[in-house]
């Protein structure tokens, strides 16, 4: 028999105070000068006051010890409060251990302890039978008292069990409500971010169109100037070359603004995701001119098919991988790409984790890193991850950034750990979550 742990009480509560008042009332009732009675009531009071403290130190069997002690004290009290113990007016004292058992134990254990208390009370029937003749009416009165013991035990136990059940239900409801509030706050944050993206997108599109035309004039003028000057004025030709190259760089920046601002038309087709990841890794590695990067690929077998726009999803992977390469820079490092099945918000799909051993992203920027113009690069403009976020939204997926502990690269014992690194986690829902496996779809990511 084990006590129900959910029923543990604090050290002293208001019920203990009521029990003490009840015991004090018994102490001033006859027989008042019976020293054994007063000592037994005092023992009852001490047990009641120290019950919570004792149970906290003996959690497994403490409740059984407490009930046994109360049954023993109740039996002694009956013996010292009546000329014939079985006729003692103090027999209701057995309700105290019975209610205690009903509070701490389940229904079957409560019945056992109630039966034990009833047997202790009935034990005084044997001395009475040796001196007196017990009538059938007396047996009926004794049976009524015993039945009320069981009735009180089951009523209290039913109340306690139902109260625990309701408490668990309310706790589960509170946890569900807290999770719902968290998701609501996350959805509100996503909505605010989308609004900012939309406003900045419109502004960027307007500025980009206004800037592009003058840039074309400047670039054309610089090229014409370089062609006419030739070798006659090397300094002027060199300056014109600077103008042309910087104009090209500015034109590329304007193109990125337009990519960010304009709606992205995604033609999705259900396919495997790992070949797209492989192509993105190869694209970045081909043009990389920095330190040595060791790439580790961990692809889980049996991955589900994903509805992907091949070009846009590859662009998203390239952007994340390129950022990882740039973060590791001239010193190089290790890049780990994990692709595995996952379940996010009740949806099955594929999760792509891209981890690097660079300096990582500060914790205070992780919530803002996907907003426009937020970047950790000295020369970046902070639009790349915003575009990646739009692409993931268009695929009905999600992206988040975590910190990952940097690890020493295999085969490079001298390199050590460079930094905490960054880990981008991209989730793509499976085909069954979005569309039938054999069909293609068309999306507009705005």
Short mmCIF file of C-alpha atoms in Angstrom, two decimals:
data_model
loop_
_atom_site.label_atom_id
_atom_site.label_comp_id
_atom_site.label_asym_id
_atom_site.label_seq_id
_atom_site.Cartn_x
_atom_site.Cartn_y
_atom_site.Cartn_z
CA UNK A 1 0.00 0.00 0.00
CA UNK A 2 1.37 3.36 -1.00
CA UNK A 3 0.12 6.75 -0.03
CA UNK A 4 -1.09 9.01 -2.83
CA UNK A 5 1.73 11.55 -3.07
CA UNK A 6 -0.52 14.21 -4.54
CA UNK A 7 -2.27 14.44 -1.18
CA UNK A 8 0.71 15.69 0.82
CA UNK A 9 -0.17 18.64 2.98
CA UNK A 10 1.88 21.57 4.23
CA UNK A 11 3.43 21.37 7.71
CA UNK A 12 0.45 23.05 9.43
CA UNK A 13 -2.85 24.04 7.82
CA UNK A 14 -6.22 25.27 8.99
CA UNK A 15 -7.59 21.74 9.32
CA UNK A 16 -4.86 20.96 11.88
CA UNK A 17 -6.01 23.97 13.91
CA UNK A 18 -9.60 22.70 13.83
CA UNK A 19 -8.44 19.26 15.00
CA UNK A 20 -6.56 20.87 17.89
CA UNK A 21 -9.67 22.82 18.90
CA UNK A 22 -11.63 19.57 18.76
CA UNK A 23 -9.06 17.77 20.95
CA UNK A 24 -9.01 20.66 23.41
CA UNK A 25 -12.80 20.37 23.70
CA UNK A 26 -12.48 16.68 24.49
CA UNK A 27 -9.87 17.45 27.15
CA UNK A 28 -12.29 19.58 29.21
CA UNK A 29 -15.08 17.01 29.03
CA UNK A 30 -15.41 14.23 31.63
CA UNK A 31 -13.49 12.35 32.72
CA UNK A 32 -11.35 15.47 33.27
CA UNK A 33 -9.06 14.04 35.98
CA UNK A 34 -8.14 10.97 33.99
CA UNK A 35 -4.42 11.60 33.41
CA UNK A 36 -4.11 8.88 30.77
CA UNK A 37 -6.88 10.48 28.73
CA UNK A 38 -5.18 13.89 28.81
CA UNK A 39 -1.81 12.41 27.83
CA UNK A 40 -3.38 10.53 24.93
CA UNK A 41 -5.13 13.68 23.68
CA UNK A 42 -1.82 15.55 23.98
CA UNK A 43 -0.15 12.84 21.89
CA UNK A 44 -2.92 13.20 19.31
CA UNK A 45 -2.26 16.95 19.16
CA UNK A 46 1.51 16.49 18.73
CA UNK A 47 1.00 13.98 15.91
CA UNK A 48 -1.43 16.31 14.20
CA UNK A 49 0.99 19.26 14.41
CA UNK A 50 4.05 17.31 13.23
CA UNK A 51 2.25 15.23 10.60
CA UNK A 52 3.27 17.37 7.63
CA UNK A 53 6.89 17.60 8.82
CA UNK A 54 7.05 13.82 9.35
CA UNK A 55 5.57 13.00 5.94
CA UNK A 56 8.08 15.27 4.20
CA UNK A 57 10.92 13.22 5.72
CA UNK A 58 9.37 9.77 5.35
CA UNK A 59 7.36 10.20 2.13
CA UNK A 60 6.90 6.51 1.24
CA UNK A 61 5.66 4.94 4.51
CA UNK A 62 5.07 8.04 6.61
CA UNK A 63 1.31 8.07 6.02
CA UNK A 64 0.99 4.42 7.12
CA UNK A 65 2.94 5.15 10.32
CA UNK A 66 0.73 8.15 11.09
CA UNK A 67 -2.51 6.17 10.61
CA UNK A 68 -1.19 3.30 12.73
CA UNK A 69 -0.20 5.69 15.52
CA UNK A 70 -3.63 7.32 15.50
CA UNK A 71 -5.41 3.95 15.59
CA UNK A 72 -3.26 2.94 18.56
CA UNK A 73 -3.92 6.19 20.42
CA UNK A 74 -7.68 5.97 19.70
CA UNK A 75 -7.73 2.41 21.09
CA UNK A 76 -5.93 3.53 24.27
CA UNK A 77 -8.31 6.49 24.66
CA UNK A 78 -11.31 4.15 24.50
CA UNK A 79 -9.72 2.01 27.22
CA UNK A 80 -9.39 4.98 29.61
CA UNK A 81 -12.72 6.76 29.08
CA UNK A 82 -15.37 4.28 30.14
CA UNK A 83 -16.10 1.70 32.79
CA UNK A 84 -16.74 -0.69 29.93
CA UNK A 85 -14.47 0.29 27.01
CA UNK A 86 -16.83 -0.90 24.27
CA UNK A 87 -19.46 1.53 25.66
CA UNK A 88 -17.10 4.55 25.81
CA UNK A 89 -18.67 7.73 24.49
CA UNK A 90 -15.31 8.55 22.89
CA UNK A 91 -15.63 5.89 20.17
CA UNK A 92 -15.93 8.63 17.44
CA UNK A 93 -12.20 9.30 18.01
CA UNK A 94 -11.67 6.50 15.45
CA UNK A 95 -12.89 8.93 12.80
CA UNK A 96 -9.54 10.73 13.14
CA UNK A 97 -7.33 7.86 11.80
CA UNK A 98 -10.07 6.89 9.32
CA UNK A 99 -10.25 10.41 7.82
CA UNK A 100 -6.42 10.58 7.77
CA UNK A 101 -6.28 7.32 5.79
CA UNK A 102 -8.98 8.58 3.41
CA UNK A 103 -6.92 11.72 2.81
CA UNK A 104 -3.65 9.99 1.98
CA UNK A 105 -4.61 6.65 0.40
CA UNK A 106 -6.66 5.30 -2.47
CA UNK A 107 -10.10 3.64 -2.05
CA UNK A 108 -8.89 0.08 -1.39
CA UNK A 109 -6.21 1.13 1.06
CA UNK A 110 -8.76 3.37 2.80
CA UNK A 111 -11.07 0.36 3.24
CA UNK A 112 -8.18 -1.62 4.71
CA UNK A 113 -7.30 1.04 7.27
CA UNK A 114 -10.97 1.53 8.16
CA UNK A 115 -11.29 -2.23 8.70
CA UNK A 116 -8.21 -2.17 10.92
CA UNK A 117 -9.62 0.69 13.01
CA UNK A 118 -12.96 -1.14 13.29
CA UNK A 119 -11.18 -4.32 14.40
CA UNK A 120 -9.30 -2.35 17.07
CA UNK A 121 -12.59 -0.97 18.38
CA UNK A 122 -14.28 -4.38 18.28
CA UNK A 123 -11.37 -5.91 20.23
CA UNK A 124 -12.99 -4.55 23.40
CA UNK A 125 -16.01 -6.74 22.71
CA UNK A 126 -14.19 -9.79 24.08
CA UNK A 127 -13.67 -8.43 27.63
CA UNK A 128 -17.33 -7.35 27.64
CA UNK A 129 -18.48 -10.85 26.70
CA UNK A 130 -16.64 -12.30 29.73
CA UNK A 131 -18.55 -10.09 32.19
CA UNK A 132 -21.84 -9.29 30.47
CA UNK A 133 -24.34 -10.78 28.13
CA UNK A 134 -24.47 -8.75 24.91
CA UNK A 135 -27.94 -8.48 23.43
CA UNK A 136 -28.82 -8.47 19.75
CA UNK A 137 -29.73 -4.80 20.11
CA UNK A 138 -26.18 -4.07 21.31
CA UNK A 139 -24.75 -5.99 18.37
CA UNK A 140 -26.93 -3.92 16.03
CA UNK A 141 -25.72 -0.68 17.65
CA UNK A 142 -22.09 -1.80 17.24
CA UNK A 143 -22.72 -2.70 13.58
CA UNK A 144 -24.23 0.75 12.95
CA UNK A 145 -21.13 2.43 14.41
CA UNK A 146 -18.83 0.31 12.24
CA UNK A 147 -20.86 0.99 9.11
CA UNK A 148 -20.68 4.72 9.77
CA UNK A 149 -16.90 4.36 10.04
CA UNK A 150 -16.84 2.95 6.50
CA UNK A 151 -19.36 5.48 5.24
CA UNK A 152 -17.27 8.41 6.51
CA UNK A 153 -14.11 6.86 5.07
CA UNK A 154 -15.53 6.44 1.58
CA UNK A 155 -17.22 9.86 1.49
CA UNK A 156 -14.01 11.64 2.49
CA UNK A 157 -11.88 9.52 0.16
CA UNK A 158 -14.23 10.15 -2.76
CA UNK A 159 -14.00 13.89 -2.13
CA UNK A 160 -10.19 13.79 -1.87
CA UNK A 161 -9.76 11.70 -5.03
CA UNK A 162 -12.10 13.93 -7.01
CA UNK A 163 -10.33 17.02 -5.71
CA UNK A 164 -6.98 15.63 -6.87
CA UNK A 165 -8.47 14.80 -10.26
CA UNK A 166 -9.82 18.32 -10.64
CA UNK A 167 -6.47 19.77 -9.58
CA UNK A 168 -4.68 17.74 -12.25
CA UNK A 169 -7.24 18.84 -14.80
CA UNK A 170 -6.77 22.49 -13.90
CA UNK A 171 -2.99 22.11 -14.02
CA UNK A 172 -3.20 20.54 -17.48
CA UNK A 173 -5.56 23.33 -18.57
CA UNK A 174 -3.18 25.97 -17.20
CA UNK A 175 -0.27 24.39 -19.09
CA UNK A 176 -2.32 24.28 -22.29
CA UNK A 177 -3.33 27.91 -21.82
CA UNK A 178 0.29 28.93 -21.23
CA UNK A 179 1.35 27.10 -24.41
CA UNK A 180 -1.50 28.75 -26.34
CA UNK A 181 -0.45 32.18 -25.06
CA UNK A 182 3.14 31.46 -26.07
CA UNK A 183 2.06 30.49 -29.59
CA UNK A 184 -0.19 33.54 -29.78
CA UNK A 185 2.68 35.82 -28.82
CA UNK A 186 4.85 34.10 -31.41
CA UNK A 187 2.15 34.54 -34.05
CA UNK A 188 1.78 38.22 -33.12
CA UNK A 189 5.54 38.68 -33.42
CA UNK A 190 5.47 37.00 -36.84
CA UNK A 191 2.58 39.25 -37.91
CA UNK A 192 4.46 42.37 -36.78
CA UNK A 193 7.54 41.18 -38.65
CA UNK A 194 5.47 40.55 -41.79
CA UNK A 195 4.00 44.04 -41.55
CA UNK A 196 7.47 45.56 -41.24
CA UNK A 197 8.67 43.47 -44.16
CA UNK A 198 5.75 44.61 -46.30
CA UNK A 199 6.29 48.29 -45.46
CA UNK A 200 10.03 48.12 -46.00
CA UNK A 201 9.49 46.14 -49.17
CA UNK A 202 7.32 48.84 -50.67
CA UNK A 203 9.81 51.52 -49.62
CA UNK A 204 12.73 49.52 -50.98
CA UNK A 205 11.00 48.92 -54.30
CA UNK A 206 10.29 52.63 -54.74
CA UNK A 207 13.84 53.67 -53.84
CA UNK A 208 15.40 50.96 -55.99
CA UNK A 209 13.47 52.02 -59.08
CA UNK A 210 14.38 55.67 -58.49
CA UNK A 211 18.07 54.83 -57.98
CA UNK A 212 18.45 52.38 -60.85
CA UNK A 213 17.91 54.92 -63.65
CA UNK A 214 20.58 57.43 -62.44
CA UNK A 215 22.95 54.51 -61.91
CA UNK A 216 22.55 53.49 -65.53
CA UNK A 217 23.38 57.01 -66.65
CA UNK A 218 26.44 57.18 -64.36
CA UNK A 219 27.70 53.78 -65.50
CA UNK A 220 27.21 54.59 -69.18
CA UNK A 221 28.96 57.96 -68.79
CA UNK A 222 31.90 56.35 -66.95
CA UNK A 223 32.34 53.70 -69.66
CA UNK A 224 32.13 56.31 -72.42
CA UNK A 225 34.68 58.47 -70.61
CA UNK A 226 37.07 55.53 -70.24
CA UNK A 227 36.71 54.68 -73.93
CA UNK A 228 37.35 58.25 -75.12
CA UNK A 229 40.27 58.95 -72.80
CA UNK A 230 42.11 55.78 -73.69
CA UNK A 231 45.79 56.12 -72.80
CA UNK A 232 45.85 59.91 -73.05
CA UNK A 233 45.03 60.46 -69.39
CA UNK A 234 45.75 57.31 -67.31
CA UNK A 235 44.66 58.93 -64.02
CA UNK A 236 41.27 59.97 -65.40
CA UNK A 237 40.82 56.54 -66.96
CA UNK A 238 41.60 54.90 -63.60
CA UNK A 239 39.08 57.13 -61.79
CA UNK A 240 36.45 56.35 -64.43
CA UNK A 241 37.13 52.68 -63.84
CA UNK A 242 36.53 53.16 -60.11
CA UNK A 243 33.24 54.90 -60.90
CA UNK A 244 32.19 52.03 -63.16
CA UNK A 245 33.09 49.27 -60.66
CA UNK A 246 31.42 51.00 -57.71
CA UNK A 247 28.36 51.61 -59.86
CA UNK A 248 28.23 47.88 -60.60
CA UNK A 249 28.42 47.15 -56.86
CA UNK A 250 25.65 49.63 -56.13
CA UNK A 251 23.56 48.16 -58.95
CA UNK A 252 23.94 44.70 -57.39
CA UNK A 253 22.77 46.15 -54.07
CA UNK A 254 19.72 47.66 -55.77
CA UNK A 255 18.96 44.27 -57.31
CA UNK A 256 18.97 42.73 -53.85
CA UNK A 257 16.55 45.38 -52.65
CA UNK A 258 14.26 44.52 -55.55
CA UNK A 259 14.55 40.79 -54.80
CA UNK A 260 13.49 41.56 -51.26
CA UNK A 261 10.61 43.84 -52.27
CA UNK A 262 8.98 42.02 -55.17
CA UNK A 263 6.70 38.99 -54.73
CA UNK A 264 8.51 35.70 -55.30
CA UNK A 265 6.59 33.33 -57.58
CA UNK A 266 7.27 29.80 -56.39
CA UNK A 267 6.47 26.84 -58.61
CA UNK A 268 6.67 23.89 -56.24
CA UNK A 269 7.15 20.28 -57.16
CA UNK A 270 7.22 17.33 -54.78
CA UNK A 271 10.79 16.03 -54.65
CA UNK A 272 13.68 14.98 -52.43
CA UNK A 273 15.34 17.76 -50.49
CA UNK A 274 18.87 16.37 -50.13
CA UNK A 275 19.93 16.91 -53.80
CA UNK A 276 18.97 20.59 -53.45
CA UNK A 277 21.10 20.87 -50.29
CA UNK A 278 24.01 19.17 -52.06
CA UNK A 279 23.87 21.62 -54.98
CA UNK A 280 23.84 24.56 -52.59
CA UNK A 281 26.91 23.20 -50.78
CA UNK A 282 28.70 22.73 -54.09
CA UNK A 283 27.77 26.22 -55.34
CA UNK A 284 29.23 27.91 -52.26
CA UNK A 285 32.35 25.71 -52.16
CA UNK A 286 33.18 26.51 -55.81
CA UNK A 287 33.50 30.25 -55.24
CA UNK A 288 34.91 30.17 -51.70
CA UNK A 289 38.37 31.72 -51.43
CA UNK A 290 38.80 31.76 -47.64
CA UNK A 291 40.15 29.23 -45.15
CA UNK A 292 39.65 25.48 -45.33
CA UNK A 293 36.11 24.39 -44.45
CA UNK A 294 35.47 20.78 -43.48
CA UNK A 295 31.92 19.81 -44.43
CA UNK A 296 30.15 16.94 -42.66
CA UNK A 297 26.81 15.71 -44.05
CA UNK A 298 24.42 13.64 -41.93
CA UNK A 299 21.37 12.69 -43.98
CA UNK A 300 18.75 10.42 -42.42
CA UNK A 301 17.45 7.68 -44.71
CA UNK A 302 13.79 7.35 -45.66
CA UNK A 303 13.10 11.09 -45.79
CA UNK A 304 9.62 12.11 -47.01
CA UNK A 305 9.14 14.05 -50.24
CA UNK A 306 8.80 17.83 -49.90
CA UNK A 307 6.96 20.39 -52.11
CA UNK A 308 9.85 22.66 -53.19
CA UNK A 309 10.54 25.45 -55.59
CA UNK A 310 13.94 24.15 -56.61
CA UNK A 311 15.44 27.54 -57.43
CA UNK A 312 14.13 29.43 -54.39
CA UNK A 313 14.91 26.69 -51.89
CA UNK A 314 18.44 26.37 -53.31
CA UNK A 315 18.79 30.15 -52.98
CA UNK A 316 17.77 29.90 -49.33
CA UNK A 317 20.29 27.13 -48.63
CA UNK A 318 23.05 29.00 -50.48
CA UNK A 319 22.40 32.13 -48.43
CA UNK A 320 22.62 30.26 -45.10
CA UNK A 321 25.69 28.25 -46.14
CA UNK A 322 27.43 31.33 -47.54
CA UNK A 323 26.83 33.14 -44.25
CA UNK A 324 28.36 30.19 -42.39
CA UNK A 325 31.44 30.25 -44.64
CA UNK A 326 31.79 34.01 -44.21
CA UNK A 327 31.47 33.67 -40.43
CA UNK A 328 34.36 31.18 -40.31
CA UNK A 329 36.40 33.38 -42.66
CA UNK A 330 40.11 33.03 -43.32
CA UNK A 331 40.70 30.75 -40.34
CA UNK A 332 38.34 28.12 -41.71
CA UNK A 333 36.38 25.69 -39.58
CA UNK A 334 33.79 22.94 -39.74
CA UNK A 335 30.32 22.95 -41.28
CA UNK A 336 27.83 20.26 -40.32
CA UNK A 337 24.62 19.73 -42.30
CA UNK A 338 22.00 17.44 -40.79
CA UNK A 339 18.81 16.45 -42.60
CA UNK A 340 16.27 14.38 -40.68
CA UNK A 341 12.56 13.88 -40.21
CA UNK A 342 10.85 16.13 -37.66
CA UNK A 343 7.45 17.04 -36.28
CA UNK A 344 6.73 20.71 -35.62
CA UNK A 345 3.40 22.01 -34.33
CA UNK A 346 1.71 18.73 -35.18
CA UNK A 347 3.07 18.63 -38.76
CA UNK A 348 5.45 16.01 -40.12
CA UNK A 349 8.26 17.11 -42.39
CA UNK A 350 12.01 17.46 -42.83
CA UNK A 351 14.35 19.55 -40.71
CA UNK A 352 17.62 20.87 -42.13
CA UNK A 353 20.18 21.95 -39.53
CA UNK A 354 23.21 23.94 -40.74
CA UNK A 355 25.84 24.38 -38.00
CA UNK A 356 29.15 26.22 -38.21
CA UNK A 357 32.05 26.82 -35.84
CA UNK A 358 32.22 30.58 -36.35
CA UNK A 359 31.81 33.24 -33.66
CA UNK A 360 28.05 32.70 -33.49
CA UNK A 361 25.18 35.17 -33.27
CA UNK A 362 24.66 37.17 -30.07
CA UNK A 363 21.60 36.03 -28.11
CA UNK A 364 20.08 39.51 -28.23
CA UNK A 365 20.10 39.43 -32.06
CA UNK A 366 18.60 35.97 -32.57
CA UNK A 367 15.03 37.27 -32.44
CA UNK A 368 15.82 40.09 -34.89
CA UNK A 369 18.23 38.42 -37.29
CA UNK A 370 15.47 37.75 -39.86
CA UNK A 371 14.34 41.38 -39.90
CA UNK A 372 15.59 43.60 -42.75
CA UNK A 373 18.84 45.54 -42.23
CA UNK A 374 19.90 43.44 -39.22
CA UNK A 375 23.30 41.87 -39.84
CA UNK A 376 26.48 40.83 -38.05
CA UNK A 377 28.65 41.42 -41.13
CA UNK A 378 30.70 44.60 -41.44
CA UNK A 379 29.83 44.97 -45.13
CA UNK A 380 26.37 43.35 -45.16
CA UNK A 381 23.07 45.16 -45.59
CA UNK A 382 20.93 42.62 -43.73
CA UNK A 383 18.58 41.52 -46.51
CA UNK A 384 19.77 37.96 -47.15
CA UNK A 385 18.12 36.34 -44.14
CA UNK A 386 14.98 38.39 -44.68
CA UNK A 387 14.68 36.89 -48.16
CA UNK A 388 15.34 33.41 -46.74
CA UNK A 389 12.55 34.00 -44.22
CA UNK A 390 10.16 34.96 -47.04
CA UNK A 391 11.09 31.82 -48.96
CA UNK A 392 10.47 29.64 -45.89
CA UNK A 393 7.12 31.34 -45.26
CA UNK A 394 6.16 30.66 -48.85
CA UNK A 395 6.96 26.96 -48.39
CA UNK A 396 4.74 26.98 -45.26
CA UNK A 397 7.85 26.18 -43.26
CA UNK A 398 9.85 27.90 -40.56
CA UNK A 399 13.38 28.95 -39.77
CA UNK A 400 15.06 29.70 -36.47
CA UNK A 401 18.59 30.22 -35.22
CA UNK A 402 20.22 28.51 -32.27
CA UNK A 403 23.65 28.54 -30.68
CA UNK A 404 25.74 25.41 -31.20
CA UNK A 405 28.88 24.46 -29.34
CA UNK A 406 31.89 24.58 -31.63
CA UNK A 407 33.80 21.29 -31.93
CA UNK A 408 37.36 20.50 -32.91
CA UNK A 409 37.56 19.42 -36.53
CA UNK A 410 38.59 15.86 -37.22
CA UNK A 411 42.10 15.60 -38.60
CA UNK A 412 42.99 19.11 -37.39
CA UNK A 413 44.08 18.65 -33.78
CA UNK A 414 45.72 22.00 -33.63
CA UNK A 415 42.71 24.05 -34.61
CA UNK A 416 40.74 23.71 -31.36
CA UNK A 417 37.39 25.38 -30.77
CA UNK A 418 36.95 28.70 -32.45
CA UNK A 419 33.62 29.80 -31.02
CA UNK A 420 30.15 28.82 -30.00
CA UNK A 421 29.01 28.83 -33.62
CA UNK A 422 25.53 29.27 -35.04
CA UNK A 423 22.91 26.73 -36.04
CA UNK A 424 20.13 27.55 -38.49
CA UNK A 425 17.18 25.14 -38.33
CA UNK A 426 14.89 25.07 -41.39
CA UNK A 427 11.66 23.05 -41.32
CA UNK A 428 9.83 21.99 -44.50
CA UNK A 429 6.43 20.25 -44.12
CA UNK A 430 6.04 16.96 -45.94
CA UNK A 431 4.02 16.60 -49.15
CA UNK A 432 1.06 14.99 -47.40
CA UNK A 433 0.73 18.10 -45.23
CA UNK A 434 0.54 20.48 -48.18
CA UNK A 435 -0.63 18.75 -51.33
CA UNK A 436 -0.98 15.31 -52.91
CA UNK A 437 2.37 13.71 -53.67
CA UNK A 438 1.89 13.58 -57.41
CA UNK A 439 0.72 17.16 -57.94
CA UNK A 440 2.63 20.39 -58.37
CA UNK A 441 1.46 23.72 -56.99
CA UNK A 442 2.05 27.42 -57.54
CA UNK A 443 2.66 29.93 -54.78
CA UNK A 444 3.20 33.66 -54.61
CA UNK A 445 5.48 34.68 -51.75
CA UNK A 446 4.82 38.33 -51.03
#
